[in-house]
PDB file of C-alpha atoms and ligand atoms in Angstrom:
ATOM      1  CA  MET O   1     128.417-136.133  22.489  1.00  0.00           C
ATOM      2  CA  LYS O   2     125.127-134.374  21.645  1.00  0.00           C
ATOM      3  CA  ILE O   3     123.006-135.529  18.710  1.00  0.00           C
ATOM      4  CA  PRO O   4     122.426-132.661  16.244  1.00  0.00           C
ATOM      5  CA  LYS O   5     118.759-131.781  15.898  1.00  0.00           C
ATOM      6  CA  VAL O   6     116.670-128.786  14.820  1.00  0.00           C
ATOM      7  CA  ILE O   7     113.171-128.253  16.200  1.00  0.00           C
ATOM      8  CA  LEU O   8     110.917-125.822  14.321  1.00  0.00           C
ATOM      9  CA  VAL O   9     108.682-124.316  16.989  1.00  0.00           C
ATOM     10  CA  GLY O  10     105.670-122.027  16.542  1.00  0.00           C
ATOM     11  CA  ALA O  11     105.782-119.259  19.159  1.00  0.00           C
ATOM     12  CA  GLY O  12     102.123-118.287  18.770  1.00  0.00           C
ATOM     13  CA  PRO O  13     100.681-114.889  17.851  1.00  0.00           C
ATOM     14  CA  GLY O  14     102.195-112.690  20.579  1.00  0.00           C
ATOM     15  CA  ASP O  15     100.773-113.381  24.041  1.00  0.00           C
ATOM     16  CA  ILE O  16     103.377-115.676  25.636  1.00  0.00           C
ATOM     17  CA  GLU O  17     100.655-117.881  27.091  1.00  0.00           C
ATOM     18  CA  LEU O  18      99.562-118.765  23.560  1.00  0.00           C
ATOM     19  CA  ILE O  19     102.581-120.978  22.884  1.00  0.00           C
ATOM     20  CA  THR O  20     101.904-124.730  23.207  1.00  0.00           C
ATOM     21  CA  VAL O  21     103.105-126.643  26.285  1.00  0.00           C
ATOM     22  CA  LYS O  22     105.351-128.658  23.964  1.00  0.00           C
ATOM     23  CA  GLY O  23     106.800-125.491  22.423  1.00  0.00           C
ATOM     24  CA  MET O  24     107.608-124.053  25.858  1.00  0.00           C
ATOM     25  CA  LYS O  25     109.320-127.319  26.874  1.00  0.00           C
ATOM     26  CA  ALA O  26     111.485-127.171  23.737  1.00  0.00           C
ATOM     27  CA  ILE O  27     112.554-123.597  24.616  1.00  0.00           C
ATOM     28  CA  GLN O  28     113.467-124.659  28.159  1.00  0.00           C
ATOM     29  CA  GLU O  29     115.582-127.574  26.914  1.00  0.00           C
ATOM     30  CA  ALA O  30     117.285-125.953  23.890  1.00  0.00           C
ATOM     31  CA  ASP O  31     121.047-125.533  23.548  1.00  0.00           C
ATOM     32  CA  VAL O  32     120.588-122.776  20.949  1.00  0.00           C
ATOM     33  CA  ILE O  33     117.550-120.669  19.967  1.00  0.00           C
ATOM     34  CA  LEU O  34     117.300-118.721  16.707  1.00  0.00           C
ATOM     35  CA  TYR O  35     114.265-116.444  16.881  1.00  0.00           C
ATOM     36  CA  ASP O  36     112.330-114.104  14.606  1.00  0.00           C
ATOM     37  CA  ALA O  37     111.095-110.516  14.892  1.00  0.00           C
ATOM     38  CA  LEU O  38     107.489-111.333  15.779  1.00  0.00           C
ATOM     39  CA  VAL O  39     108.416-113.706  18.609  1.00  0.00           C
ATOM     40  CA  ASN O  40     107.576-112.254  22.035  1.00  0.00           C
ATOM     41  CA  SER O  41     110.991-111.632  23.622  1.00  0.00           C
ATOM     42  CA  ASP O  42     109.647-112.736  27.037  1.00  0.00           C
ATOM     43  CA  LEU O  43     109.629-116.292  25.655  1.00  0.00           C
ATOM     44  CA  ILE O  44     113.402-116.130  25.241  1.00  0.00           C
ATOM     45  CA  LYS O  45     113.706-115.394  28.969  1.00  0.00           C
ATOM     46  CA  LYS O  46     112.298-118.890  29.645  1.00  0.00           C
ATOM     47  CA  ALA O  47     115.451-120.518  28.185  1.00  0.00           C
ATOM     48  CA  LYS O  48     118.279-121.807  30.410  1.00  0.00           C
ATOM     49  CA  ALA O  49     120.980-119.278  31.284  1.00  0.00           C
ATOM     50  CA  THR O  50     123.440-121.356  29.234  1.00  0.00           C
ATOM     51  CA  THR O  51     121.297-121.340  26.057  1.00  0.00           C
ATOM     52  CA  LYS O  52     122.716-119.327  23.175  1.00  0.00           C
ATOM     53  CA  CYS O  53     119.837-117.064  21.974  1.00  0.00           C
ATOM     54  CA  ILE O  54     120.303-115.388  18.608  1.00  0.00           C
ATOM     55  CA  TYR O  55     117.970-112.865  16.976  1.00  0.00           C
ATOM     56  CA  VAL O  56     117.738-113.483  13.237  1.00  0.00           C
ATOM     57  CA  GLY O  57     114.589-111.479  12.535  1.00  0.00           C
ATOM     58  CA  LYS O  58     113.685-109.261   9.641  1.00  0.00           C
ATOM     59  CA  ARG O  59     111.001-106.616   9.350  1.00  0.00           C
ATOM     60  CA  PHE O  60     110.089-104.575   6.282  1.00  0.00           C
ATOM     61  CA  ASN O  61     112.806-106.334   4.288  1.00  0.00           C
ATOM     62  CA  LYS O  62     115.519-105.178   6.722  1.00  0.00           C
ATOM     63  CA  HIS O  63     117.505-108.389   7.171  1.00  0.00           C
ATOM     64  CA  LYS O  64     120.128-109.016   9.790  1.00  0.00           C
ATOM     65  CA  PHE O  65     120.872-112.351   8.091  1.00  0.00           C
ATOM     66  CA  SER O  66     119.820-113.656   4.681  1.00  0.00           C
ATOM     67  CA  GLN O  67     117.625-116.764   4.515  1.00  0.00           C
ATOM     68  CA  GLU O  68     120.640-118.731   3.238  1.00  0.00           C
ATOM     69  CA  GLU O  69     122.715-117.603   6.231  1.00  0.00           C
ATOM     70  CA  ILE O  70     119.937-118.622   8.636  1.00  0.00           C
ATOM     71  CA  ASN O  71     119.673-122.068   7.001  1.00  0.00           C
ATOM     72  CA  GLN O  72     123.423-122.577   7.367  1.00  0.00           C
ATOM     73  CA  MET O  73     123.440-121.292  10.983  1.00  0.00           C
ATOM     74  CA  LEU O  74     120.775-123.872  11.911  1.00  0.00           C
ATOM     75  CA  VAL O  75     122.957-126.672  10.559  1.00  0.00           C
ATOM     76  CA  ASP O  76     126.240-125.350  12.000  1.00  0.00           C
ATOM     77  CA  TYR O  77     124.816-124.734  15.487  1.00  0.00           C
ATOM     78  CA  ALA O  78     123.129-128.162  15.571  1.00  0.00           C
ATOM     79  CA  LEU O  79     126.441-129.847  14.671  1.00  0.00           C
ATOM     80  CA  LYS O  80     128.342-127.796  17.256  1.00  0.00           C
ATOM     81  CA  TYR O  81     125.904-127.579  20.186  1.00  0.00           C
ATOM     82  CA  GLY O  82     123.157-130.232  19.774  1.00  0.00           C
ATOM     83  CA  THR O  83     119.522-129.162  19.934  1.00  0.00           C
ATOM     84  CA  VAL O  84     118.628-125.959  18.088  1.00  0.00           C
ATOM     85  CA  VAL O  85     115.147-124.455  18.446  1.00  0.00           C
ATOM     86  CA  ARG O  86     114.079-122.398  15.453  1.00  0.00           C
ATOM     87  CA  LEU O  87     111.410-120.189  17.008  1.00  0.00           C
ATOM     88  CA  LYS O  88     109.004-118.517  14.598  1.00  0.00           C
ATOM     89  CA  GLY O  89     105.962-116.277  15.092  1.00  0.00           C
ATOM     90  CA  GLY O  90     102.566-117.991  14.881  1.00  0.00           C
ATOM     91  CA  ASP O  91     102.938-121.326  13.106  1.00  0.00           C
ATOM     92  CA  PRO O  92     106.223-121.993  11.242  1.00  0.00           C
ATOM     93  CA  PHE O  93     104.407-123.237   8.133  1.00  0.00           C
ATOM     94  CA  VAL O  94     101.999-120.307   7.693  1.00  0.00           C
ATOM     95  CA  PHE O  95     103.921-117.734   5.638  1.00  0.00           C
ATOM     96  CA  GLY O  96     106.929-118.556   7.780  1.00  0.00           C
ATOM     97  CA  ARG O  97     109.389-120.182   5.346  1.00  0.00           C
ATOM     98  CA  GLY O  98     109.445-123.175   7.696  1.00  0.00           C
ATOM     99  CA  GLY O  99     109.257-125.557   4.731  1.00  0.00           C
ATOM    100  CA  GLU O 100     112.384-124.096   3.120  1.00  0.00           C
ATOM    101  CA  GLU O 101     114.372-124.313   6.347  1.00  0.00           C
ATOM    102  CA  ALA O 102     113.243-127.873   7.041  1.00  0.00           C
ATOM    103  CA  ALA O 103     114.202-128.987   3.514  1.00  0.00           C
ATOM    104  CA  PHE O 104     117.686-127.493   3.850  1.00  0.00           C
ATOM    105  CA  ILE O 105     118.309-129.058   7.269  1.00  0.00           C
ATOM    106  CA  GLU O 106     117.038-132.480   6.195  1.00  0.00           C
ATOM    107  CA  ASN O 107     119.226-132.341   3.075  1.00  0.00           C
ATOM    108  CA  GLN O 108     122.225-132.031   5.389  1.00  0.00           C
ATOM    109  CA  GLY O 109     121.154-135.249   7.129  1.00  0.00           C
ATOM    110  CA  ILE O 110     120.137-133.535  10.365  1.00  0.00           C
ATOM    111  CA  GLU O 111     117.086-134.686  12.311  1.00  0.00           C
ATOM    112  CA  THR O 112     114.160-132.257  12.395  1.00  0.00           C
ATOM    113  CA  GLU O 113     111.084-132.053  14.580  1.00  0.00           C
ATOM    114  CA  PHE O 114     108.027-129.821  14.156  1.00  0.00           C
ATOM    115  CA  ILE O 115     106.047-128.247  16.972  1.00  0.00           C
ATOM    116  CA  PRO O 116     103.028-126.380  15.552  1.00  0.00           C
ATOM    117  CA  GLY O 117     102.081-122.933  16.762  1.00  0.00           C
ATOM    118  CA  VAL O 118      98.860-120.969  17.099  1.00  0.00           C
ATOM    119  CA  SER O 119      98.786-118.907  13.909  1.00  0.00           C
ATOM    120  CA  SER O 120      97.918-115.214  14.040  1.00  0.00           C
ATOM    121  CA  ALA O 121      95.585-115.934  11.100  1.00  0.00           C
ATOM    122  CA  LEU O 122      93.252-117.753  13.487  1.00  0.00           C
ATOM    123  CA  ALA O 123      94.139-116.368  16.911  1.00  0.00           C
ATOM    124  CA  VAL O 124      94.049-112.642  16.174  1.00  0.00           C
ATOM    125  CA  PRO O 125      90.431-112.499  14.870  1.00  0.00           C
ATOM    126  CA  SER O 126      89.422-115.004  17.535  1.00  0.00           C
ATOM    127  CA  SER O 127      90.875-112.837  20.330  1.00  0.00           C
ATOM    128  CA  GLN O 128      88.532-110.067  19.127  1.00  0.00           C
ATOM    129  CA  GLY O 129      85.512-112.365  19.126  1.00  0.00           C
ATOM    130  CA  ILE O 130      85.341-112.443  15.318  1.00  0.00           C
ATOM    131  CA  PRO O 131      84.347-115.920  14.092  1.00  0.00           C
ATOM    132  CA  LEU O 132      86.018-116.805  10.775  1.00  0.00           C
ATOM    133  CA  SER O 133      83.194-119.171   9.905  1.00  0.00           C
ATOM    134  CA  LYS O 134      79.586-118.860  10.962  1.00  0.00           C
ATOM    135  CA  ARG O 135      76.566-120.932  10.061  1.00  0.00           C
ATOM    136  CA  ASN O 136      74.560-119.256   7.252  1.00  0.00           C
ATOM    137  CA  ILE O 137      77.069-116.375   6.986  1.00  0.00           C
ATOM    138  CA  SER O 138      80.463-117.779   6.027  1.00  0.00           C
ATOM    139  CA  GLU O 139      81.135-121.346   4.954  1.00  0.00           C
ATOM    140  CA  SER O 140      84.898-120.977   4.590  1.00  0.00           C
ATOM    141  CA  PHE O 141      87.817-118.673   5.184  1.00  0.00           C
ATOM    142  CA  TRP O 142      90.881-117.989   3.055  1.00  0.00           C
ATOM    143  CA  VAL O 143      94.250-117.049   4.527  1.00  0.00           C
ATOM    144  CA  ILE O 144      96.090-115.053   1.872  1.00  0.00           C
ATOM    145  CA  THR O 145      99.305-113.066   1.696  1.00  0.00           C
ATOM    146  CA  GLY O 146      98.788-109.369   0.943  1.00  0.00           C
ATOM    147  CA  THR O 147     102.300-109.050  -0.472  1.00  0.00           C
ATOM    148  CA  THR O 148     103.857-111.656  -2.755  1.00  0.00           C
ATOM    149  CA  SER O 149     107.630-112.068  -3.172  1.00  0.00           C
ATOM    150  CA  ASN O 150     107.623-109.423  -5.951  1.00  0.00           C
ATOM    151  CA  GLY O 151     105.735-106.924  -3.737  1.00  0.00           C
ATOM    152  CA  GLU O 152     102.424-107.233  -5.567  1.00  0.00           C
ATOM    153  CA  ILE O 153      99.110-108.377  -4.134  1.00  0.00           C
ATOM    154  CA  SER O 154      98.231-112.028  -4.566  1.00  0.00           C
ATOM    155  CA  LYS O 155      95.837-112.949  -7.381  1.00  0.00           C
ATOM    156  CA  ASP O 156      94.095-115.122  -4.791  1.00  0.00           C
ATOM    157  CA  ILE O 157      92.714-111.908  -3.258  1.00  0.00           C
ATOM    158  CA  ILE O 158      90.693-111.413  -6.445  1.00  0.00           C
ATOM    159  CA  LEU O 159      89.565-115.056  -6.469  1.00  0.00           C
ATOM    160  CA  GLY O 160      88.670-114.896  -2.774  1.00  0.00           C
ATOM    161  CA  SER O 161      86.776-111.631  -3.242  1.00  0.00           C
ATOM    162  CA  LYS O 162      84.590-113.336  -5.841  1.00  0.00           C
ATOM    163  CA  SER O 163      83.591-115.948  -3.247  1.00  0.00           C
ATOM    164  CA  ASN O 164      81.572-115.544  -0.049  1.00  0.00           C
ATOM    165  CA  ALA O 165      84.509-116.628   2.097  1.00  0.00           C
ATOM    166  CA  THR O 166      85.905-114.629   4.984  1.00  0.00           C
ATOM    167  CA  LEU O 167      89.253-113.251   3.813  1.00  0.00           C
ATOM    168  CA  VAL O 168      92.145-113.179   6.277  1.00  0.00           C
ATOM    169  CA  ILE O 169      95.024-111.233   4.775  1.00  0.00           C
ATOM    170  CA  LEU O 170      98.490-111.298   6.334  1.00  0.00           C
ATOM    171  CA  MET O 171     101.291-108.900   5.395  1.00  0.00           C
ATOM    172  CA  GLY O 172      98.769-106.705   3.614  1.00  0.00           C
ATOM    173  CA  LEU O 173      98.866-103.309   5.343  1.00  0.00           C
ATOM    174  CA  ARG O 174     101.307-101.684   2.935  1.00  0.00           C
ATOM    175  CA  ASN O 175      99.094-102.766   0.023  1.00  0.00           C
ATOM    176  CA  PHE O 176      95.870-101.931   1.870  1.00  0.00           C
ATOM    177  CA  SER O 177      94.446 -99.551  -0.766  1.00  0.00           C
ATOM    178  CA  LEU O 178      95.254-101.909  -3.653  1.00  0.00           C
ATOM    179  CA  ILE O 179      93.626-104.792  -1.770  1.00  0.00           C
ATOM    180  CA  MET O 180      90.462-102.906  -0.852  1.00  0.00           C
ATOM    181  CA  ASN O 181      90.128-101.585  -4.407  1.00  0.00           C
ATOM    182  CA  GLU O 182      89.995-105.168  -5.669  1.00  0.00           C
ATOM    183  CA  VAL O 183      87.648-106.354  -2.928  1.00  0.00           C
ATOM    184  CA  LYS O 184      85.275-103.462  -3.648  1.00  0.00           C
ATOM    185  CA  LYS O 185      84.805-104.678  -7.217  1.00  0.00           C
ATOM    186  CA  TYR O 186      83.273-107.981  -6.118  1.00  0.00           C
ATOM    187  CA  ARG O 187      81.778-107.567  -2.617  1.00  0.00           C
ATOM    188  CA  HIS O 188      78.780-105.419  -1.663  1.00  0.00           C
ATOM    189  CA  LYS O 189      79.800-101.948  -0.495  1.00  0.00           C
ATOM    190  CA  HIS O 190      78.628-102.460   3.099  1.00  0.00           C
ATOM    191  CA  THR O 191      80.873-105.501   3.552  1.00  0.00           C
ATOM    192  CA  PRO O 192      82.660-104.943   6.859  1.00  0.00           C
ATOM    193  CA  PHE O 193      86.397-105.259   7.321  1.00  0.00           C
ATOM    194  CA  ALA O 194      88.661-105.166  10.363  1.00  0.00           C
ATOM    195  CA  ILE O 195      92.340-104.345  10.733  1.00  0.00           C
ATOM    196  CA  ILE O 196      93.753-105.871  13.900  1.00  0.00           C
ATOM    197  CA  GLN O 197      97.248-104.851  14.952  1.00  0.00           C
ATOM    198  CA  ASN O 198      99.483-106.266  17.701  1.00  0.00           C
ATOM    199  CA  GLY O 199      96.886-108.993  18.143  1.00  0.00           C
ATOM    200  CA  THR O 200      96.768-110.801  21.545  1.00  0.00           C
ATOM    201  CA  LEU O 201      99.224-108.263  23.034  1.00  0.00           C
ATOM    202  CA  PRO O 202      98.430-105.523  25.587  1.00  0.00           C
ATOM    203  CA  ASN O 203      98.624-102.869  22.825  1.00  0.00           C
ATOM    204  CA  GLU O 204      96.229-104.717  20.498  1.00  0.00           C
ATOM    205  CA  ASN O 205      94.249-102.317  18.331  1.00  0.00           C
ATOM    206  CA  ILE O 206      91.274-102.810  16.023  1.00  0.00           C
ATOM    207  CA  ILE O 207      89.874-100.609  13.256  1.00  0.00           C
ATOM    208  CA  ILE O 208      86.479-101.545  11.824  1.00  0.00           C
ATOM    209  CA  ASP O 209      84.649-100.059   8.847  1.00  0.00           C
ATOM    210  CA  THR O 210      82.926-101.037   5.621  1.00  0.00           C
ATOM    211  CA  VAL O 211      84.523-101.588   2.228  1.00  0.00           C
ATOM    212  CA  ASN O 212      83.109 -98.419   0.653  1.00  0.00           C
ATOM    213  CA  ASN O 213      84.668 -96.354   3.470  1.00  0.00           C
ATOM    214  CA  TYR O 214      88.124 -97.906   3.392  1.00  0.00           C
ATOM    215  CA  LYS O 215      89.853 -94.619   2.464  1.00  0.00           C
ATOM    216  CA  ASN O 216      88.723 -93.130   5.811  1.00  0.00           C
ATOM    217  CA  VAL O 217      90.996 -95.433   7.795  1.00  0.00           C
ATOM    218  CA  ILE O 218      94.220 -95.262   5.746  1.00  0.00           C
ATOM    219  CA  ASP O 219      95.763 -92.600   8.015  1.00  0.00           C
ATOM    220  CA  THR O 220      94.895 -94.464  11.205  1.00  0.00           C
ATOM    221  CA  ILE O 221      96.943 -97.567  10.328  1.00  0.00           C
ATOM    222  CA  ASP O 222     100.231 -98.006  12.210  1.00  0.00           C
ATOM    223  CA  TYR O 223     102.472 -99.296   9.443  1.00  0.00           C
ATOM    224  CA  SER O 224     105.246-100.201  11.906  1.00  0.00           C
ATOM    225  CA  ALA O 225     103.121-102.782  13.773  1.00  0.00           C
ATOM    226  CA  PRO O 226     102.080-106.251  12.556  1.00  0.00           C
ATOM    227  CA  GLY O 227      98.490-106.390  11.454  1.00  0.00           C
ATOM    228  CA  ILE O 228      95.984-108.552   9.677  1.00  0.00           C
ATOM    229  CA  ILE O 229      93.021-107.550   7.557  1.00  0.00           C
ATOM    230  CA  VAL O 230      89.814-109.564   7.906  1.00  0.00           C
ATOM    231  CA  ILE O 231      87.034-109.013   5.362  1.00  0.00           C
ATOM    232  CA  GLY O 232      83.548-110.449   5.446  1.00  0.00           C
ATOM    233  CA  ASP O 233      80.095-110.278   6.965  1.00  0.00           C
ATOM    234  CA  VAL O 234      81.237-112.185  10.074  1.00  0.00           C
ATOM    235  CA  ILE O 235      82.780-108.912  11.296  1.00  0.00           C
ATOM    236  CA  ALA O 236      79.292-107.568  11.933  1.00  0.00           C
ATOM    237  CA  GLU O 237      79.508-109.832  15.023  1.00  0.00           C
ATOM    238  CA  HIS O 238      81.979-107.411  16.577  1.00  0.00           C
ATOM    239  CA  PRO O 239      80.398-104.838  18.942  1.00  0.00           C
ATOM    240  CA  ALA O 240      82.472-101.995  17.442  1.00  0.00           C
ATOM    241  CA  PHE O 241      80.815-102.541  14.091  1.00  0.00           C
ATOM    242  CA  LEU O 242      77.408-101.769  15.507  1.00  0.00           C
ATOM    243  CA  ASP O 243      78.685 -98.738  17.420  1.00  0.00           C
ATOM    244  CA  GLU O 244      80.365 -97.300  14.344  1.00  0.00           C
ATOM    245  CA  ASP O 245      77.371 -97.957  12.157  1.00  0.00           C
ATOM    246  CA  ILE O 246      75.073 -96.229  14.608  1.00  0.00           C
ATOM    247  CA  GLN O 247      77.485 -93.284  14.687  1.00  0.00           C
ATOM    248  CA  ARG O 248      77.427 -93.037  10.899  1.00  0.00           C
ATOM    249  CA  VAL O 249      73.655 -92.965  10.867  1.00  0.00           C
ATOM    250  CA  LEU O 250      73.696 -90.174  13.486  1.00  0.00           C
ATOM    251  CA  ASP O 251      76.304 -88.266  11.462  1.00  0.00           C
ATOM    252  CA  LEU O 252      74.081 -88.442   8.401  1.00  0.00           C
ATOM    253  CA  ALA O 253      71.002 -87.385  10.342  1.00  0.00           C
ATOM    254  CA  TYR O 254      72.481 -84.281  11.986  1.00  0.00           C
TER     255      TYR O 254
HETATM  256  C1  SAM V   1     105.664-113.451   7.909  1.00  0.00           C
HETATM  257  S1  SAM V   1     103.996-113.561   8.441  1.00  0.00           S
HETATM  258  C2  SAM V   1     104.167-114.848   9.619  1.00  0.00           C
HETATM  259  C3  SAM V   1     102.860-115.419  10.084  1.00  0.00           C
HETATM  260  C4  SAM V   1     103.029-116.426  11.195  1.00  0.00           C
HETATM  261  N1  SAM V   1     103.783-117.562  10.750  1.00  0.00           N
HETATM  262  C5  SAM V   1     101.684-116.899  11.764  1.00  0.00           C
HETATM  263  O1  SAM V   1     101.325-118.079  11.626  1.00  0.00           O
HETATM  264  O2  SAM V   1     101.028-116.077  12.420  1.00  0.00           O
HETATM  265  C6  SAM V   1     103.859-112.115   9.441  1.00  0.00           C
HETATM  266  C7  SAM V   1     102.476-111.514   9.387  1.00  0.00           C
HETATM  267  O3  SAM V   1     101.605-112.167  10.293  1.00  0.00           O
HETATM  268  C8  SAM V   1     100.664-111.258  10.808  1.00  0.00           C
HETATM  269  N2  SAM V   1     100.818-111.195  12.277  1.00  0.00           N
HETATM  270  C9  SAM V   1     101.661-111.915  13.006  1.00  0.00           C
HETATM  271  N3  SAM V   1     101.493-111.658  14.322  1.00  0.00           N
HETATM  272  C10 SAM V   1     100.503-110.760  14.414  1.00  0.00           C
HETATM  273  C11 SAM V   1      99.856-110.087  15.491  1.00  0.00           C
HETATM  274  N4  SAM V   1     100.209-110.319  16.766  1.00  0.00           N
HETATM  275  N5  SAM V   1      98.874-109.210  15.214  1.00  0.00           N
HETATM  276  C12 SAM V   1      98.496-108.988  13.953  1.00  0.00           C
HETATM  277  N6  SAM V   1      99.064-109.577  12.887  1.00  0.00           N
HETATM  278  C13 SAM V   1     100.058-110.460  13.104  1.00  0.00           C
HETATM  279  C14 SAM V   1     100.951-109.912  10.144  1.00  0.00           C
HETATM  280  O4  SAM V   1     100.162-109.817   8.978  1.00  0.00           O
HETATM  281  C15 SAM V   1     102.414-110.057   9.807  1.00  0.00           C
HETATM  282  O5  SAM V   1     102.790-109.195   8.755  1.00  0.00           O
END
């Protein structure tokens, strides 16, 4: 008789080697795995042949299952099969609805365990060599959603723009123009920003420019790929920023 249990596991930002050792062990021992859209599918291949692996992902509001159905599946599968791994992109508690799922499962009297993951908010800029904090340049960083549950941009983007913090905006590409319009009101016009897509994966892509030029990059964004927006002077650390700036100066001169 197996004891029902649900383990919320962070799968990391994309690269399968960026899952924790503990997370990988949970995958290898699971009876059932429910996994999301941004989880690298190669991680699922590490499960036992007998493990039931179920895709429950959603992208761009296209849901295979509602959140309520997923909550119920976690409980039902744990009662029927034993250990269920709920595998989520990045860290389950960073814009991952991990808290809601945990509350539901615990309310049903089922044991839960949490295995943190490497969040894209930290790992994606880091993989590009962009420091989120830097002595004398940025004393803090804010991780903000670019799209709230009603589709609007978060008011925290305005608050963050008024500070000197590095802004790390998830789920913001579809509201990119609205976001940059707000940022422009409060930050100096040469403030650099970066859009990093498919971070830590072989097809990772970065776009770098300054706030006053944000309209130039709108057509180069791949709206089908996950991406984060990083805004702040720390981006001047990236070699592409220098290259692009030099190019702009040359363009002006000739
Ligand atoms: C629903 S949130 C989940 C975040 C996740 N829990 C985490 O900690 O990374 C999904 C958003 O994370 C960001 N994201 C996740 N993986 C990414 C990646 N490999 N490259 C760029 N952005 C990524 C994108 O902004 C995407 O829209």
